XYZ file of C-alpha atoms in Angstrom:
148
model
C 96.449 167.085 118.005
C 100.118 167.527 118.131
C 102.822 166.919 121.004
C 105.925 167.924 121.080
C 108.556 164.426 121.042
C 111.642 165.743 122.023
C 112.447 164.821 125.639
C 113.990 168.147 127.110
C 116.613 165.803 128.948
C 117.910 165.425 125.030
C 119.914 168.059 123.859
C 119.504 167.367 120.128
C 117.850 165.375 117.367
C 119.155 163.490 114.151
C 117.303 165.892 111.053
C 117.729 166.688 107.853
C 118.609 170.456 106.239
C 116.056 170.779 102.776
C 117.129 173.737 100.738
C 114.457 175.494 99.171
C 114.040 178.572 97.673
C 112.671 182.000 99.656
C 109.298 181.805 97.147
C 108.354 178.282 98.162
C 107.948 178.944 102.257
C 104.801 180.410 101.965
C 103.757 177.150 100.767
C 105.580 175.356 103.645
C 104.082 177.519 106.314
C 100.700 176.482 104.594
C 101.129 172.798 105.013
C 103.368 172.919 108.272
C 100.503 174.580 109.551
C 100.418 173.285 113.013
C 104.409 174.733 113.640
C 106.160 177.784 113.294
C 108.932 178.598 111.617
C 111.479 179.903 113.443
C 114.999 181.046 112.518
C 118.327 179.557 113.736
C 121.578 180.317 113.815
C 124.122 177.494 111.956
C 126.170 177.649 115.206
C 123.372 175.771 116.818
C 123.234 172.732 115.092
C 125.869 169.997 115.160
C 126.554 169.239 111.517
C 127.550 166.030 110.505
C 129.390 167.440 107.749
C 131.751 170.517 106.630
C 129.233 173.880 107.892
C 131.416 175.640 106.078
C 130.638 174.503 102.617
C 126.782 175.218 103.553
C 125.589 178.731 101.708
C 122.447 179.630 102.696
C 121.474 183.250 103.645
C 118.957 181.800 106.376
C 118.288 178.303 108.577
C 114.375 177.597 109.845
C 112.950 174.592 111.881
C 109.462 174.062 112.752
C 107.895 173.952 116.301
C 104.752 172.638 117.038
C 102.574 175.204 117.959
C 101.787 175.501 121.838
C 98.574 175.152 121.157
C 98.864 172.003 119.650
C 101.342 170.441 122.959
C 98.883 168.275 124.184
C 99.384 164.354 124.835
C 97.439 162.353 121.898
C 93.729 160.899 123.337
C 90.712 158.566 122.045
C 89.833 161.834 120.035
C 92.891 162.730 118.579
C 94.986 159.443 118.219
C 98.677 159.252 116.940
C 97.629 158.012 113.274
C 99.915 155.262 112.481
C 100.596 156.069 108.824
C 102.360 159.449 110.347
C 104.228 156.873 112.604
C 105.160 154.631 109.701
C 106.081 157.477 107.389
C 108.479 158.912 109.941
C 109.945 155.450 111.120
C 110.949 155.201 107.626
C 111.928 158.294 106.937
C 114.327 158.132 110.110
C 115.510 154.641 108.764
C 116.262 155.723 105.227
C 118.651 159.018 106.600
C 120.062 157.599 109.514
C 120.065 153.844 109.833
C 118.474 151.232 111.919
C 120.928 152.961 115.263
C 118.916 156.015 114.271
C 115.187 154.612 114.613
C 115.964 153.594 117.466
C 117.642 156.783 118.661
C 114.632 158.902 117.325
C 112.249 156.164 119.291
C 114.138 156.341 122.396
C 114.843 160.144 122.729
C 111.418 161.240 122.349
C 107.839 161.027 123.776
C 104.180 160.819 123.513
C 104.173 157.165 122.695
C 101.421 156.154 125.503
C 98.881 157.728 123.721
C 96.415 155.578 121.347
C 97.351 154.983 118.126
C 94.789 154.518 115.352
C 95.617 152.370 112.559
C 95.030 153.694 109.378
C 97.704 151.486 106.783
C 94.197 150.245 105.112
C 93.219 153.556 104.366
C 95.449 156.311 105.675
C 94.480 159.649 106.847
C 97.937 161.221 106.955
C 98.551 163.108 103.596
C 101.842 161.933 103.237
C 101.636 158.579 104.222
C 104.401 156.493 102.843
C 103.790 152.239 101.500
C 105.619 149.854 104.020
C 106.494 146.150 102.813
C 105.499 143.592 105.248
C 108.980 143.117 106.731
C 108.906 146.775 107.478
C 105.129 146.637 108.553
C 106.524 143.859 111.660
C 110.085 145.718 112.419
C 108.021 148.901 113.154
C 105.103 147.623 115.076
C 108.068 145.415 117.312
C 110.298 149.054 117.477
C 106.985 150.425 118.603
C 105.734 147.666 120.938
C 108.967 147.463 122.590
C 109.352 151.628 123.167
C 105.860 151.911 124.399
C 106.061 148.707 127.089
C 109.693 150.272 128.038
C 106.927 153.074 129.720
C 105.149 151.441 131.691
């Protein structure tokens, strides 16, 4: 199950814009299956860069699926290889400032967490040295006993 992590006191989130051509979103509707696409406007993001050099005819994001807004539990657990892979993928875009930006503007960290690293579940799961491995689990520790 799926939870939205954007805390609605946050007006915005670091991401990324992918270009891709019109043929291949059928194929990212199929694997973004739990979210819908859902067209934007460029005037509401806040780019970090010239807008004005961007030529696309149309901007998407994904939103989870209401149906899929519920708090992670024993049955459906936040798999940690999804953790890991977007901890790193955060890292690798927008710094260590941004990890912990991402880890401190959203939610649904409470929930259990299974830990799959041995033998991950999530599809794209991403390899972690040890150093990273330790940094995460301490960004994660940290957020989680912040809730409390």
């Amino acid at each position: 199950m799926k939870t939205p992590v954007l805390d609605p006191e946050v007006l915005g989130i670091d991401g990324v814009l992918v270009t891709i051509p019109h043929s291949a979103l059928a194929e990212l509707d199929r694997r973004e299956s739990g979210y819908d696409r859902v067209q934007i406007e460029p005037e509401q993001i806040a780019f970090a860069f010239d807008s004005h050099a961007l030529s696309v005819e149309r901007l998407f994001m994904y939103v989870s699926k209401t149906e899929f807004n519920a708090p992670a539990d024993e049955d459906h657990p936040i798999l940690q290889s999804y953790i890991d892979c977007v901890m790193a993928g955060y890292e690798a875009q927008f710094g260590a400032d941004g990890l912990s930006r991402f880890l401190q503007t959203t939610h649904g960290w409470r929930g259990p967490i299974e830990n799959d690293r041995s033998s991950p579940r999530y599809p794209r799961a991403v390899q972690l040295s040890v150093d990273q491995q330790a940094r995460y689990d301490a960004l994660l520790k940290e957020t989680r006993s912040e809730l409390r």
